[in-house]
Every structure is written in C-alpha cells, then in structure tokens.
Short mmCIF file of C-alpha atoms and ligand atoms in Angstrom, two decimals:
data_model
loop_
_atom_site.label_atom_id
_atom_site.label_comp_id
_atom_site.label_asym_id
_atom_site.label_seq_id
_atom_site.Cartn_x
_atom_site.Cartn_y
_atom_site.Cartn_z
CA MET A 1 -0.15 -0.05 -0.12
CA THR A 2 1.03 3.57 -0.56
CA ALA A 3 0.89 6.39 1.38
CA THR A 4 -1.70 7.62 -0.84
CA GLU A 5 -3.66 4.68 -0.63
CA VAL A 6 -6.50 4.51 1.96
CA PRO A 7 -7.18 1.10 3.19
CA GLY A 8 -10.81 -0.56 3.92
CA ALA A 9 -12.67 -0.22 0.65
CA GLN A 10 -14.42 -3.18 -0.64
CA ALA A 11 -16.68 -2.33 -3.49
CA THR A 12 -15.22 -0.47 -6.43
CA PHE A 13 -16.81 1.61 -9.39
CA GLU A 14 -15.91 3.03 -12.99
CA SER A 15 -14.87 6.09 -14.08
CA LEU A 16 -15.76 6.55 -17.91
CA ASP A 17 -14.76 8.77 -20.86
CA PRO A 18 -17.96 10.69 -21.42
CA ARG A 19 -17.11 10.86 -25.26
CA THR A 20 -17.58 7.68 -25.72
CA GLY A 21 -18.46 5.58 -22.18
CA ASP A 22 -15.21 3.86 -22.13
CA VAL A 23 -13.98 2.47 -18.74
CA VAL A 24 -10.88 4.85 -18.11
CA GLY A 25 -10.26 3.07 -14.64
CA THR A 26 -12.05 1.21 -11.47
CA HIS A 27 -11.23 3.29 -8.02
CA PRO A 28 -12.44 2.04 -4.67
CA VAL A 29 -15.77 3.09 -3.01
CA HIS A 30 -14.41 4.11 0.17
CA ASP A 31 -16.94 4.20 3.27
CA ALA A 32 -17.13 5.55 6.54
CA THR A 33 -14.60 3.46 8.40
CA ALA A 34 -12.48 4.06 5.29
CA VAL A 35 -12.72 7.76 5.59
CA GLU A 36 -12.27 8.31 9.17
CA LEU A 37 -8.92 5.71 9.03
CA ALA A 38 -7.46 8.17 6.18
CA VAL A 39 -8.39 11.42 8.53
CA ALA A 40 -6.55 9.54 11.14
CA ARG A 41 -3.59 9.03 9.46
CA ALA A 42 -4.08 12.69 7.91
CA VAL A 43 -3.88 14.00 11.40
CA GLU A 44 -0.27 12.90 12.37
CA ALA A 45 1.09 13.87 8.79
CA ALA A 46 -0.34 17.02 9.32
CA GLN A 47 1.99 17.18 12.84
CA TRP A 48 5.04 16.14 10.56
CA TRP A 49 4.18 18.84 8.09
CA ALA A 50 3.27 21.50 10.33
CA GLY A 51 6.91 20.62 12.25
CA LEU A 52 8.59 21.29 8.86
CA GLY A 53 8.17 25.07 8.92
CA PHE A 54 7.68 27.40 6.51
CA ALA A 55 11.12 27.20 4.59
CA GLU A 56 11.04 23.26 4.35
CA ARG A 57 7.55 23.20 3.44
CA GLY A 58 8.37 25.50 0.55
CA ARG A 59 11.21 23.47 -0.81
CA ARG A 60 9.58 20.14 -0.83
CA LEU A 61 5.65 22.10 -2.38
CA GLY A 62 8.38 23.51 -5.23
CA GLU A 63 9.32 20.19 -5.86
CA TRP A 64 5.89 18.71 -6.20
CA ARG A 65 5.30 22.01 -8.40
CA LYS A 66 8.53 20.57 -10.72
CA ALA A 67 7.17 16.76 -10.58
CA LEU A 68 3.58 18.29 -11.89
CA VAL A 69 5.81 20.04 -14.74
CA ARG A 70 7.46 16.61 -15.25
CA ARG A 71 3.99 15.11 -15.49
CA LEU A 72 2.04 17.23 -16.96
CA ASP A 73 1.10 15.70 -20.08
CA ASP A 74 0.42 12.39 -18.70
CA ILE A 75 -2.14 14.17 -16.17
CA ALA A 76 -4.00 16.19 -18.41
CA ARG A 77 -4.42 12.97 -20.30
CA VAL A 78 -6.49 11.48 -17.17
CA VAL A 79 -8.32 14.71 -17.04
CA SER A 80 -9.04 14.54 -21.02
CA ASP A 81 -9.94 11.14 -20.92
CA GLU A 82 -12.26 11.62 -17.49
CA THR A 83 -13.95 14.41 -18.63
CA GLY A 84 -14.15 14.75 -22.57
CA LYS A 85 -12.12 18.49 -22.50
CA PRO A 86 -9.55 18.88 -25.40
CA PHE A 87 -6.19 17.75 -24.18
CA ASP A 88 -4.81 21.34 -24.29
CA ASP A 89 -7.65 22.57 -22.40
CA ALA A 90 -6.40 20.19 -19.77
CA ARG A 91 -2.81 21.02 -19.92
CA LEU A 92 -4.10 24.73 -19.46
CA GLU A 93 -5.68 23.91 -15.74
CA LEU A 94 -2.56 22.04 -15.15
CA VAL A 95 -0.49 25.30 -15.83
CA LEU A 96 -2.48 27.43 -13.84
CA ALA A 97 -2.86 25.23 -10.92
CA ILE A 98 0.82 24.75 -10.87
CA ASP A 99 1.27 28.60 -11.26
CA HIS A 100 -1.33 29.07 -8.01
CA LEU A 101 1.15 26.11 -6.09
CA GLY A 102 4.04 28.04 -6.52
CA TRP A 103 2.54 31.47 -5.40
CA ALA A 104 1.04 29.74 -2.38
CA ALA A 105 4.39 28.22 -1.68
CA LYS A 106 6.44 31.21 -2.10
CA HIS A 107 4.05 33.70 0.10
CA ALA A 108 2.82 31.43 2.89
CA GLU A 109 5.55 32.65 5.40
CA LYS A 110 5.43 36.28 4.23
CA VAL A 111 1.30 36.06 4.77
CA LEU A 112 1.18 33.44 7.74
CA GLY A 113 4.43 33.59 9.50
CA LYS A 114 4.63 35.29 12.99
CA ARG A 115 4.38 39.16 12.83
CA LYS A 116 4.56 42.14 15.90
CA VAL A 117 1.33 44.15 16.28
CA SER A 118 1.02 47.56 17.99
CA SER A 119 -0.16 46.90 21.32
CA GLY A 120 -1.62 50.28 21.59
CA LEU A 121 -1.41 53.33 23.99
CA LEU A 122 -3.37 51.23 26.92
CA MET A 123 -1.80 47.96 26.67
CA ALA A 124 1.92 49.71 25.85
CA ASN A 125 3.61 47.32 28.68
CA GLN A 126 2.58 44.36 26.09
CA ALA A 127 4.22 43.00 23.10
CA ALA A 128 1.80 41.75 20.92
CA THR A 129 2.17 38.93 18.01
CA LEU A 130 -0.02 37.24 15.52
CA ARG A 131 0.61 34.07 13.71
CA TYR A 132 -1.82 31.93 11.52
CA ALA A 133 -1.43 28.38 12.49
CA PRO A 134 -2.40 25.49 10.34
CA ILE A 135 -5.85 24.30 11.69
CA GLY A 136 -4.48 20.58 10.88
CA VAL A 137 -6.25 18.28 8.46
CA VAL A 138 -8.39 19.99 5.64
CA GLY A 139 -11.13 17.63 3.56
CA VAL A 140 -11.60 19.13 -0.01
CA ILE A 141 -14.16 17.92 -1.53
CA GLY A 142 -14.14 18.91 -5.51
CA PRO A 143 -16.32 18.64 -8.92
CA TRP A 144 -15.82 17.41 -12.17
CA ASN A 145 -15.61 19.92 -14.78
CA TYR A 146 -11.79 21.64 -13.72
CA PRO A 147 -11.05 18.50 -11.64
CA VAL A 148 -7.18 19.67 -11.32
CA PHE A 149 -7.79 23.69 -11.12
CA THR A 150 -10.32 24.07 -8.71
CA PRO A 151 -9.21 21.79 -6.16
CA MET A 152 -5.83 22.41 -6.34
CA GLY A 153 -7.10 26.04 -5.08
CA SER A 154 -7.79 24.64 -1.94
CA ILE A 155 -5.22 21.70 -1.54
CA ALA A 156 -2.37 23.66 -2.45
CA TYR A 157 -2.65 26.48 -0.44
CA ALA A 158 -3.73 24.34 2.55
CA LEU A 159 -0.54 22.54 2.32
CA ALA A 160 1.33 25.43 1.94
CA ALA A 161 -0.22 26.79 5.10
CA GLY A 162 1.03 23.65 6.98
CA ASN A 163 -2.28 21.14 6.63
CA ALA A 164 -2.70 17.64 5.80
CA VAL A 165 -5.41 17.10 3.16
CA VAL A 166 -7.74 14.10 2.39
CA PHE A 167 -9.25 14.88 -1.26
CA LYS A 168 -12.66 13.54 -1.89
CA PRO A 169 -12.83 14.10 -5.86
CA SER A 170 -15.82 13.95 -8.00
CA GLU A 171 -17.32 10.37 -8.80
CA LEU A 172 -16.96 11.33 -12.57
CA THR A 173 -13.07 12.42 -11.77
CA PRO A 174 -11.88 10.09 -9.28
CA GLY A 175 -8.11 9.24 -11.34
CA VAL A 176 -7.28 12.63 -11.46
CA GLY A 177 -7.39 12.81 -7.80
CA THR A 178 -5.64 9.83 -7.40
CA ALA A 179 -2.88 10.93 -10.30
CA LEU A 180 -2.52 14.53 -8.12
CA ALA A 181 -1.76 12.45 -4.69
CA ASP A 182 0.72 10.00 -6.71
CA SER A 183 2.73 12.94 -7.80
CA LEU A 184 3.71 14.29 -4.43
CA ALA A 185 4.05 11.30 -2.55
CA GLU A 186 7.50 10.32 -3.65
CA ILE A 187 8.18 14.04 -2.10
CA VAL A 188 7.20 13.58 1.37
CA ASP A 189 8.91 10.42 2.42
CA GLY A 190 5.84 8.61 2.14
CA HIS A 191 3.77 10.48 4.42
CA PRO A 192 -0.02 10.64 3.93
CA LEU A 193 -0.04 14.04 3.60
CA LEU A 194 -2.21 14.14 0.43
CA GLN A 195 -4.59 11.28 0.51
CA VAL A 196 -7.77 10.69 -2.04
CA ILE A 197 -10.72 9.09 -0.99
CA THR A 198 -12.96 8.02 -3.59
CA GLY A 199 -16.81 6.99 -4.23
CA PHE A 200 -19.82 8.86 -4.33
CA GLY A 201 -21.64 11.27 -2.45
CA GLU A 202 -22.12 9.39 0.68
CA THR A 203 -17.87 9.13 1.01
CA GLY A 204 -17.98 12.91 0.77
CA ALA A 205 -20.81 13.10 3.40
CA ALA A 206 -18.30 10.88 5.67
CA LEU A 207 -15.64 13.25 5.38
CA CYS A 208 -17.58 16.09 6.36
CA ARG A 209 -18.54 14.15 9.92
CA ALA A 210 -15.15 12.61 10.18
CA LYS A 211 -13.48 13.15 13.81
CA GLY A 212 -10.28 15.08 12.94
CA VAL A 213 -11.32 17.04 10.10
CA GLY A 214 -10.27 20.81 10.71
CA LYS A 215 -12.10 22.56 8.14
CA ILE A 216 -14.08 21.20 5.02
CA ALA A 217 -13.43 23.07 1.33
CA PHE A 218 -16.20 22.34 -0.38
CA THR A 219 -16.50 23.30 -4.41
CA GLY A 220 -19.65 21.81 -6.39
CA SER A 221 -23.63 22.99 -6.99
CA THR A 222 -25.42 24.90 -4.25
CA ALA A 223 -27.79 21.97 -3.33
CA THR A 224 -25.14 19.73 -2.50
CA GLY A 225 -22.99 22.59 -0.65
CA LYS A 226 -26.22 23.30 1.42
CA ARG A 227 -26.01 19.56 2.33
CA VAL A 228 -22.30 19.66 3.19
CA MET A 229 -22.91 22.56 5.66
CA ALA A 230 -25.74 20.68 7.17
CA ALA A 231 -23.51 17.51 7.78
CA CYS A 232 -20.47 20.07 9.12
CA ALA A 233 -23.32 21.90 11.48
CA GLU A 234 -23.14 18.62 13.87
CA THR A 235 -19.84 18.96 14.41
CA LEU A 236 -19.46 22.58 14.16
CA THR A 237 -16.39 21.99 11.44
CA PRO A 238 -16.32 25.23 9.48
CA VAL A 239 -16.69 25.48 5.90
CA LEU A 240 -15.76 26.82 2.94
CA ILE A 241 -18.07 26.84 -0.02
CA GLU A 242 -17.47 27.38 -3.27
CA CYS A 243 -21.07 26.78 -5.30
CA GLY A 244 -22.10 28.04 -8.91
CA GLY A 245 -22.94 31.22 -10.80
CA LYS A 246 -25.07 32.68 -13.58
CA ASP A 247 -22.38 35.41 -14.52
CA PRO A 248 -23.15 38.42 -16.48
CA LEU A 249 -21.28 40.05 -19.16
CA ILE A 250 -22.17 43.73 -19.55
CA VAL A 251 -20.95 45.54 -22.86
CA ASP A 252 -20.83 49.14 -22.58
CA ALA A 253 -21.33 51.83 -25.40
CA ASP A 254 -17.90 52.37 -25.74
CA ALA A 255 -16.68 48.40 -25.67
CA ASP A 256 -14.21 47.23 -28.02
CA LEU A 257 -16.92 45.22 -29.63
CA GLU A 258 -14.41 42.80 -31.37
CA ALA A 259 -13.01 42.10 -28.26
CA ALA A 260 -16.18 41.48 -25.91
CA ALA A 261 -17.56 38.96 -28.72
CA ASP A 262 -14.24 36.98 -28.19
CA ALA A 263 -14.49 36.96 -24.65
CA THR A 264 -18.24 36.11 -24.65
CA VAL A 265 -18.05 33.51 -26.88
CA TRP A 266 -14.70 31.66 -25.19
CA GLY A 267 -16.37 32.49 -21.36
CA GLY A 268 -19.71 30.82 -22.63
CA MET A 269 -18.72 27.84 -25.01
CA SER A 270 -15.40 26.52 -23.67
CA ASN A 271 -15.14 23.44 -21.86
CA ALA A 272 -18.64 23.24 -23.02
CA GLY A 273 -20.04 26.13 -20.77
CA GLN A 274 -19.29 23.62 -17.64
CA THR A 275 -17.52 26.60 -16.12
CA CYS A 276 -18.59 27.89 -12.73
CA VAL A 277 -17.46 31.37 -13.80
CA GLY A 278 -18.47 31.00 -17.70
CA VAL A 279 -20.47 33.63 -19.07
CA GLU A 280 -23.92 32.72 -18.91
CA ARG A 281 -25.75 36.00 -19.55
CA VAL A 282 -25.01 39.17 -21.75
CA TYR A 283 -26.31 42.68 -21.08
CA VAL A 284 -25.26 44.75 -24.16
CA VAL A 285 -26.46 48.37 -24.75
CA GLU A 286 -28.81 48.85 -26.61
CA ASN A 287 -26.93 51.46 -29.51
CA VAL A 288 -23.96 48.52 -29.88
CA ALA A 289 -26.06 45.56 -29.59
CA ASP A 290 -26.63 44.82 -33.41
CA ARG A 291 -23.25 44.99 -34.11
CA PHE A 292 -21.95 43.19 -30.90
CA ILE A 293 -24.83 40.26 -31.56
CA ALA A 294 -23.54 39.70 -35.37
CA LYS A 295 -19.68 39.50 -34.16
CA VAL A 296 -20.53 36.72 -31.69
CA VAL A 297 -23.10 34.73 -34.06
CA ARG A 298 -20.04 34.85 -36.31
CA LYS A 299 -17.63 33.23 -33.86
CA ALA A 300 -20.25 30.82 -32.04
CA GLU A 301 -21.44 29.80 -35.62
CA ALA A 302 -18.07 28.45 -36.32
CA LEU A 303 -17.81 26.15 -33.12
CA ARG A 304 -18.19 22.54 -32.85
CA ALA A 305 -18.59 20.37 -30.07
CA GLY A 306 -17.18 16.49 -30.46
CA SER A 307 -14.46 14.81 -29.53
CA ALA A 308 -11.98 16.43 -31.61
CA GLY A 309 -14.09 19.58 -31.77
CA ASP A 310 -13.69 22.84 -30.17
CA PHE A 311 -14.74 21.96 -27.04
CA GLY A 312 -16.00 18.38 -25.77
CA PRO A 313 -19.37 16.78 -24.48
CA MET A 314 -21.05 16.84 -21.00
CA THR A 315 -18.90 15.47 -18.41
CA MET A 316 -22.29 14.40 -16.61
CA ALA A 317 -24.81 12.75 -19.02
CA SER A 318 -28.13 14.91 -16.90
CA GLN A 319 -26.83 17.97 -17.75
CA SER A 320 -27.70 17.76 -21.22
CA ASP A 321 -31.41 17.91 -19.55
CA ILE A 322 -30.83 20.64 -17.73
CA VAL A 323 -29.44 22.79 -20.91
CA ARG A 324 -32.45 21.43 -23.16
CA GLY A 325 -34.85 22.69 -20.47
CA HIS A 326 -33.11 26.26 -20.20
CA VAL A 327 -33.30 25.93 -24.41
CA GLU A 328 -36.70 24.80 -24.70
CA ASP A 329 -37.99 27.51 -21.95
CA ALA A 330 -36.10 30.79 -23.29
CA LEU A 331 -37.95 29.56 -26.75
CA ALA A 332 -41.14 29.20 -25.49
CA LYS A 333 -41.26 32.68 -23.34
CA GLY A 334 -40.44 34.44 -26.68
CA GLY A 335 -36.26 34.04 -26.86
CA ARG A 336 -34.75 34.06 -30.15
CA ALA A 337 -32.22 31.22 -31.47
CA VAL A 338 -29.48 33.19 -33.22
CA VAL A 339 -26.98 30.53 -33.52
CA GLY A 340 -28.38 26.87 -33.01
CA GLY A 341 -31.49 25.66 -30.83
CA GLU A 342 -32.70 22.52 -29.66
CA ALA A 343 -31.34 20.67 -33.00
CA SER A 344 -27.83 21.90 -30.95
CA LEU A 345 -28.34 18.93 -28.95
CA HIS A 346 -26.92 15.63 -29.56
CA PRO A 347 -25.95 14.04 -26.15
CA PRO A 348 -23.47 13.89 -25.04
CA PHE A 349 -22.29 16.77 -27.19
CA ILE A 350 -24.45 20.56 -27.72
CA ASP A 351 -23.03 22.37 -30.20
CA PRO A 352 -23.33 26.46 -29.24
CA VAL A 353 -26.42 27.88 -28.71
CA VAL A 354 -27.08 31.51 -28.87
CA ILE A 355 -30.07 33.25 -27.85
CA VAL A 356 -31.69 36.85 -27.87
CA GLU A 357 -34.13 38.74 -25.80
CA VAL A 358 -34.95 36.25 -23.26
CA PRO A 359 -37.29 37.37 -20.54
CA GLU A 360 -35.62 37.76 -17.32
CA ASP A 361 -37.79 35.11 -15.46
CA SER A 362 -37.04 32.17 -17.82
CA THR A 363 -35.09 29.71 -16.17
CA ALA A 364 -31.97 30.39 -18.81
CA VAL A 365 -31.50 33.35 -17.03
CA THR A 366 -32.13 33.08 -13.50
CA GLU A 367 -30.50 29.25 -13.04
CA GLU A 368 -27.10 27.78 -13.80
CA THR A 369 -27.25 25.84 -17.40
CA PHE A 370 -23.35 25.09 -16.96
CA GLY A 371 -23.60 24.11 -20.88
CA PRO A 372 -22.78 26.08 -24.03
CA LEU A 373 -25.86 28.57 -24.27
CA LEU A 374 -25.46 32.21 -24.19
CA VAL A 375 -28.39 34.21 -23.84
CA VAL A 376 -28.06 37.86 -24.94
CA ASN A 377 -30.35 40.46 -24.02
CA ARG A 378 -30.21 44.18 -24.72
CA VAL A 379 -30.66 46.80 -22.38
CA PRO A 380 -31.16 50.76 -22.60
CA ASP A 381 -27.76 51.72 -20.52
CA VAL A 382 -25.73 50.34 -18.41
CA ASP A 383 -27.54 51.48 -15.47
CA GLU A 384 -30.05 48.61 -16.30
CA ALA A 385 -27.68 46.08 -17.02
CA VAL A 386 -26.22 46.41 -13.63
CA ARG A 387 -29.39 46.01 -12.11
CA ARG A 388 -30.04 42.73 -14.49
CA ALA A 389 -26.73 41.64 -13.49
CA ASN A 390 -27.49 41.83 -9.65
CA ALA A 391 -30.63 40.43 -9.95
CA THR A 392 -30.26 36.84 -8.91
CA GLY A 393 -29.24 35.15 -5.83
CA TYR A 394 -25.86 33.98 -7.54
CA GLY A 395 -22.58 36.34 -6.87
CA LEU A 396 -19.70 34.54 -8.15
CA GLY A 397 -17.82 36.34 -10.92
CA ALA A 398 -18.72 39.14 -13.77
CA THR A 399 -17.22 40.76 -16.96
CA VAL A 400 -17.45 44.29 -18.04
CA PHE A 401 -16.12 45.74 -21.55
CA SER A 402 -16.04 49.32 -21.04
CA LYS A 403 -12.79 51.49 -22.39
CA LYS A 404 -13.89 54.51 -19.86
CA ARG A 405 -16.44 53.17 -16.98
CA GLY A 406 -14.67 49.26 -16.54
CA GLU A 407 -13.81 49.93 -12.50
CA GLU A 408 -16.76 52.21 -11.63
CA ILE A 409 -19.43 49.57 -13.23
CA ALA A 410 -17.49 46.33 -11.43
CA ALA A 411 -17.53 48.50 -8.03
CA ARG A 412 -21.76 48.25 -8.47
CA LEU A 413 -21.59 44.41 -9.41
CA ARG A 414 -22.69 42.43 -6.53
CA CYS A 415 -20.31 39.27 -6.68
CA GLY A 416 -16.92 38.23 -5.62
CA MET A 417 -14.43 38.53 -8.93
CA VAL A 418 -14.62 40.90 -11.79
CA ALA A 419 -12.61 40.92 -15.00
CA ILE A 420 -12.58 43.91 -17.34
CA ASN A 421 -11.86 44.17 -20.68
CA GLY A 422 -10.87 40.49 -20.23
CA VAL A 423 -12.91 37.49 -19.29
CA ILE A 424 -12.23 34.79 -16.06
CA SER A 425 -8.55 36.81 -15.61
CA PHE A 426 -8.84 36.81 -12.48
CA ALA A 427 -8.34 32.90 -11.89
CA GLY A 428 -5.46 33.16 -13.44
CA ILE A 429 -3.64 35.63 -11.07
CA PRO A 430 -2.70 34.10 -7.99
CA ALA A 431 -2.61 36.87 -5.62
CA LEU A 432 -6.37 37.47 -6.36
CA PRO A 433 -9.02 35.98 -4.25
CA PHE A 434 -11.69 33.38 -5.74
CA GLY A 435 -14.77 33.06 -4.33
CA GLY A 436 -18.46 34.16 -4.01
CA VAL A 437 -21.39 35.90 -2.20
CA GLY A 438 -25.22 34.57 -1.79
CA ASP A 439 -26.16 30.97 -3.70
CA SER A 440 -22.22 31.17 -4.93
CA GLY A 441 -21.00 30.50 -1.43
CA PHE A 442 -18.57 32.30 0.87
CA GLY A 443 -14.92 31.72 1.80
CA ARG A 444 -12.01 32.39 -0.17
CA ILE A 445 -9.37 30.41 -2.55
CA HIS A 446 -6.30 32.03 -3.69
CA GLY A 447 -4.05 34.90 -2.58
CA GLU A 448 -3.39 36.14 0.59
CA ASP A 449 -7.32 35.18 1.98
CA GLY A 450 -6.92 31.89 0.61
CA LEU A 451 -3.98 31.12 2.54
CA ARG A 452 -5.58 32.52 6.13
CA GLU A 453 -8.72 30.42 5.10
CA PHE A 454 -6.63 27.25 6.02
CA THR A 455 -5.19 28.56 9.09
CA ARG A 456 -6.56 29.78 12.52
CA PRO A 457 -5.12 33.22 13.71
CA GLN A 458 -3.48 33.08 17.00
CA ALA A 459 -2.91 36.43 18.85
CA VAL A 460 -0.60 36.31 21.90
CA ALA A 461 0.02 39.13 24.48
CA ARG A 462 3.28 38.99 26.70
CA GLN A 463 3.76 41.28 29.09
CA LYS A 464 6.99 43.11 29.18
CA PHE A 465 6.54 45.18 32.51
CA ALA A 466 4.15 45.63 35.13
CA LEU A 467 1.94 48.65 34.76
CA PRO A 468 2.24 51.25 38.06
CA ILE A 469 -1.78 51.68 37.88
CA ALA A 470 -3.47 47.65 37.69
CA VAL A 471 -7.11 47.84 36.56
CA THR A 472 -7.16 44.24 35.83
CA SER A 473 -6.58 43.12 39.47
CA PHE A 474 -8.23 42.98 42.49
CA LYS A 475 -6.08 45.32 43.64
CA ARG A 476 -7.63 48.21 41.75
CA THR A 477 -7.83 51.37 42.92
CA SER A 478 -10.31 54.12 42.21
CA ARG A 479 -7.27 56.22 41.54
CA GLY A 480 -5.99 54.05 38.98
CA MET A 481 -9.19 54.01 37.60
CA ASN A 482 -9.43 57.99 37.29
CA ALA A 483 -6.22 58.03 35.72
CA LEU A 484 -7.35 55.33 33.24
CA LEU A 485 -10.61 57.27 32.44
CA GLY A 486 -8.81 60.51 32.17
CA LEU A 487 -6.31 58.86 29.54
CA VAL A 488 -9.44 57.67 27.43
CA ARG A 489 -10.84 61.29 27.68
CA LEU A 490 -7.64 62.43 26.47
CA ARG A 491 -7.17 60.20 23.41
CA HIS A 492 -10.93 59.26 22.42
CA GLY A 493 -12.88 62.03 24.25
CA ARG A 494 -12.08 65.07 22.58
P1 NDP B 501 -21.66 18.34 -7.10
O1 NDP B 501 -22.30 19.15 -6.02
O2 NDP B 501 -22.50 17.56 -7.60
O3 NDP B 501 -20.69 17.43 -6.47
C1 NDP B 501 -19.89 18.22 -5.77
C2 NDP B 501 -18.59 17.34 -4.98
O4 NDP B 501 -19.52 17.09 -3.42
C3 NDP B 501 -18.36 15.89 -5.73
O5 NDP B 501 -17.57 15.45 -5.25
C4 NDP B 501 -19.36 15.25 -4.99
O6 NDP B 501 -19.45 13.77 -4.80
C5 NDP B 501 -19.54 15.41 -3.64
N1 NDP B 501 -20.90 15.32 -3.18
C6 NDP B 501 -21.85 14.84 -3.02
N2 NDP B 501 -23.23 14.64 -2.43
C7 NDP B 501 -22.21 14.83 -1.04
C8 NDP B 501 -22.80 14.99 0.00
N3 NDP B 501 -23.95 14.74 0.87
N4 NDP B 501 -21.85 15.22 1.03
C9 NDP B 501 -20.56 15.72 1.01
N5 NDP B 501 -20.04 15.89 -0.82
C10 NDP B 501 -20.84 15.35 -1.25
O7 NDP B 501 -21.12 19.62 -8.32
P2 NDP B 501 -20.92 18.86 -9.55
O8 NDP B 501 -19.24 17.56 -9.23
O9 NDP B 501 -21.53 18.50 -10.36
O10 NDP B 501 -19.85 20.23 -10.15
C11 NDP B 501 -20.57 21.23 -10.61
C12 NDP B 501 -20.99 22.45 -9.65
O11 NDP B 501 -19.48 22.99 -9.34
C13 NDP B 501 -21.55 23.43 -10.51
O12 NDP B 501 -22.92 24.18 -9.63
C14 NDP B 501 -20.11 24.38 -10.69
O13 NDP B 501 -20.74 25.68 -10.78
C15 NDP B 501 -19.47 24.33 -9.01
N6 NDP B 501 -18.70 25.02 -9.15
C16 NDP B 501 -17.85 26.02 -8.72
C17 NDP B 501 -16.69 26.59 -8.69
C18 NDP B 501 -16.21 27.62 -7.74
O14 NDP B 501 -15.24 27.53 -7.24
N7 NDP B 501 -17.12 28.28 -7.18
C19 NDP B 501 -15.77 25.79 -9.67
C20 NDP B 501 -16.32 24.84 -10.40
C21 NDP B 501 -17.35 24.48 -10.30
P3 NDP B 501 -19.88 12.42 -6.33
O15 NDP B 501 -19.37 13.51 -7.55
O16 NDP B 501 -19.16 11.68 -5.81
O17 NDP B 501 -21.60 12.63 -6.39
#
C-alpha cells in the first residue's frame, strides 16, 4: 500500500470517458470507516508537516511543482479522458494550478508567519504578536469540471499553510485526484500528506462527519453545498463553500466590440460552458447591440462540439437535460435563437446555442445552465445592465467591457470577482482571492485570503513589564481607574 492509498474499501466503481462511454479506470468506494482511517492518518501527517516549518515545506512544495511539470501531459491525459475536454484545455488547467502552487508556497511565510503588531497606548506594556497556525486536517471535496484547477485552489493553499489534506474528487474524475496525490507522494517521504478517498456522495458526507477534520473546503453545486454545511454543523466543523454562478457580461457603448464578442464566446462556450465562472448572461447596451450580436453569431457559429471539436461533451450525462430545459424555456417564453437551437443537442455533445431577447424570468436567465448556451439581452443603458446583472441569488464572477467606465461598473456589481476587458482573468492571478457571495457560497481560495482560509489566527500578548496602575486586578484602586479614565478622555473624548 502506498501513502496515498486509503485501505478498507471493498466495493469499486468505474470512471468513464464521457465521449465514448469507455472505462478509463476502476476505483474503490471508500466507506465511513475507510474515511475515518484516512483522517486519522492525516492527523499524524499534519503534525509532521507543520513541524517542518515554512522553509522546508516551501522547498518540498517546490519539488512537487517540478514533478507536476514533469507529469503535466500524463495528468492532462487523465483529465481529458475523464472529462472529455480537449487535451490542451486540460494542459491549461494544469499550467494554472502549478502557478498557484508556486505562489502559495512562496508567499505562505510572509502572509502567515509570526509578526509583531502594535499593542496600543493602553497596553503599551505588552508585546503583541500574531501568527496564522495550520488547522490540521483539511477535507477537500471537488467537482468534475476543472478536476485539477479547482481542488488545487484549496489543496495547494492548505498544504502551503501547513495542513494535511484528505481529498474527495468527484465520482466522475477519481483518476485525476489519484494522479495528483501520487505525484506528491515521493516528495513527502511516504507521509500520507495528501490522501484521496473515492466514491460517491456518501464518501464526501463521511468526510464532513469524520472526527479530526478541521475544515471542509467544498466546491460544487449550491444544493450539495447546503447538504455539506448541514453535515458540518453537527460537529461545528467550519466550511468554505465555492458553488455555482450565473455570471453576467456587460457590454458598454464604448466597448471594443470585437474583444467583447471574443470574450463572450470563449467565456460561454469553452469547456462546453461547464465553468463556474463561465459567461451565461450578456447585457449589451442598445446602440451597439446589433454590431455586437453579429460578431458573437459569427464566432459561435464557427464552433463545434465533438471528440475532436472545439470543446468536448457534457461530462455529466444528466446535464444535457438541464441545458435542453433552459433552451426550451427561453424559446417558449419568446427568446429568438440566433445560433443553434434545440437541434444543437446531440448528447453527450451540444453545439453552441445563442438566444437573444430572453425574458428575465426564464430558467435560462435565472438558473445555472452549465452548458454551451448564451443568453444575450439588450438594455437601454449600463444602469439597467447592472440592475439585471445583480438580480440573481448567485454572485460569483462577472465581466465588463467598457473603455472608460470598467472599474466604476465593476464596483457596482454584487459578486466576488470581476474581469474588465478580459474574461475569467482573475482566476489566473494567484494574488487575487477567488470566491462568491449569496448562492455562490462564501470563503476564499487563492491569494492571501486563500492562505489564511486554512489557518487559525493565534493572537499572543506577552507582558513586558507591570504597569504602575493595575486595573485588571482585585488590587485595583479608584485612583488608578480615574487615571485610566482621564487618559481615555484625552485620547478618545475630544
Ligand atoms: P456536485 O455538487 O454534484 O458535487 C460536488 C462534490 O460533492 C462531488 O465530489 C460530489 O461527489 C460531492 N458530494 C455529493 N453529495 C455530497 C454530500 N452529501 N456530502 C458531501 N459531498 C458530496 O457538483 P458537481 O461535481 O456537479 O460540480 C458542478 C458544480 O460545481 C457547478 O454548480 C459549478 O458551478 C460548481 N463549481 C464551482 C466552482 C467555484 O469555485 N465556485 C468551481 C467549479 C465548479 P460525487 O461526484 O461523487 O457525487
């Protein structure tokens, strides 16, 4: 048994290539006992890892980074086989994840290490220090759409912060999780620092309940996120919840329409639209709408889904029904298909669909589609675009195309991340925190916030000398209290 293998599973399940239905791999179904065993092993690994300190952890994570670069094509092949996405899309995912790992390892000590803070006038006799200590064991539950990039946003930052990780990949992408853990095993002297537990929802639920888990980092749908949070409530285990979105793209009157159309089509169609921060709704200002829509149509029409297409299949077969439902609803409510339509659906593949003039109460506007469907609606002005963009329970990402007012519009959007004159660009910048509000969840991966997310702040006040006036002692006198009150009046009362 290797350090990444979790013992105790009897049943197995198969992962399939969604393009062909071919079996890609066979994996154990880990039950609650196996999950508890993995967490117990992780508790010990976490102590060893935390004891190494920032410099040695950083060195080893640097080795992991190099190992991932060496194995990039091999792991990308597993990603492509289990999700059906084009090989280069899989490689891009790895490139971004490796860059994040490098940033997390490099910045962990600066962000989390012990530092002095001012002790203030009233407590001038104290030395105040702050450090961000590892939590211990972090349970990571990931989705299938970006099976490397998304969980690595938690795994890399949790490890850099000094934790061990037990990772439950989606049942659709267990081979990717295993490949990731294998690539680290040799660098950590056989310690079970990153273990993978495979199986279905019950395996993930067992991880939420397992004794010894200090935090759960969940990425997936809002419905499952609520179940995860409810399970974690039983043990008061803190959670980070990264859920879906219904991200808008706003096109202002002065936008570079060619660039906006390119971003719209990439943001909506790449990965077959199965991107949590993908573009799903477009609000374009009326006086540039015709020209913008013509460009979107031209670009989207040129794309095809397929095994050797511009993008792959629906990774999860049942997603095709959701996409079909949204297309039908948009058309039934009066939307006009300008690219594709119901005939674009030939599961597991769906060719691009662009529908304009879709009423805002259509499910194509209100619910996450997670497929290659773009809704493009005209608005009289940017104010109306902002109002509609914000009129959803989700609040993950957004995109703005505007030459002059990009930042001003961005500041009015209720969401966690905004790309201006680009698309999804924030996800590739390791220093920027990633996460949403409302139905899109809470907590952050990436950046300084992403490192702190996997720690507990520890505040220490060390007395350097005793004050002549003791106010936190039963020896306290009214003269002493009066002196203190005088000081406060001087400092804060004027
Ligand atoms: P799911 O919510 O179906 O599953 C997510 C993970 O949770 C899977 O590993 C799943 O296991 C597991 N799980 C299922 N039931 C439970 C349970 N009761 N307790 C604990 N874990 C459980 O999401 P998808 O995999 O379908 O991913 C797509 C969703 O993820 C979309 O909504 C997308 O927007 C969102 N997403 C959000 C991102 C973000 O950063 N905000 C990034 C990427 C995706 P199993 O697969 O075995 O059922």
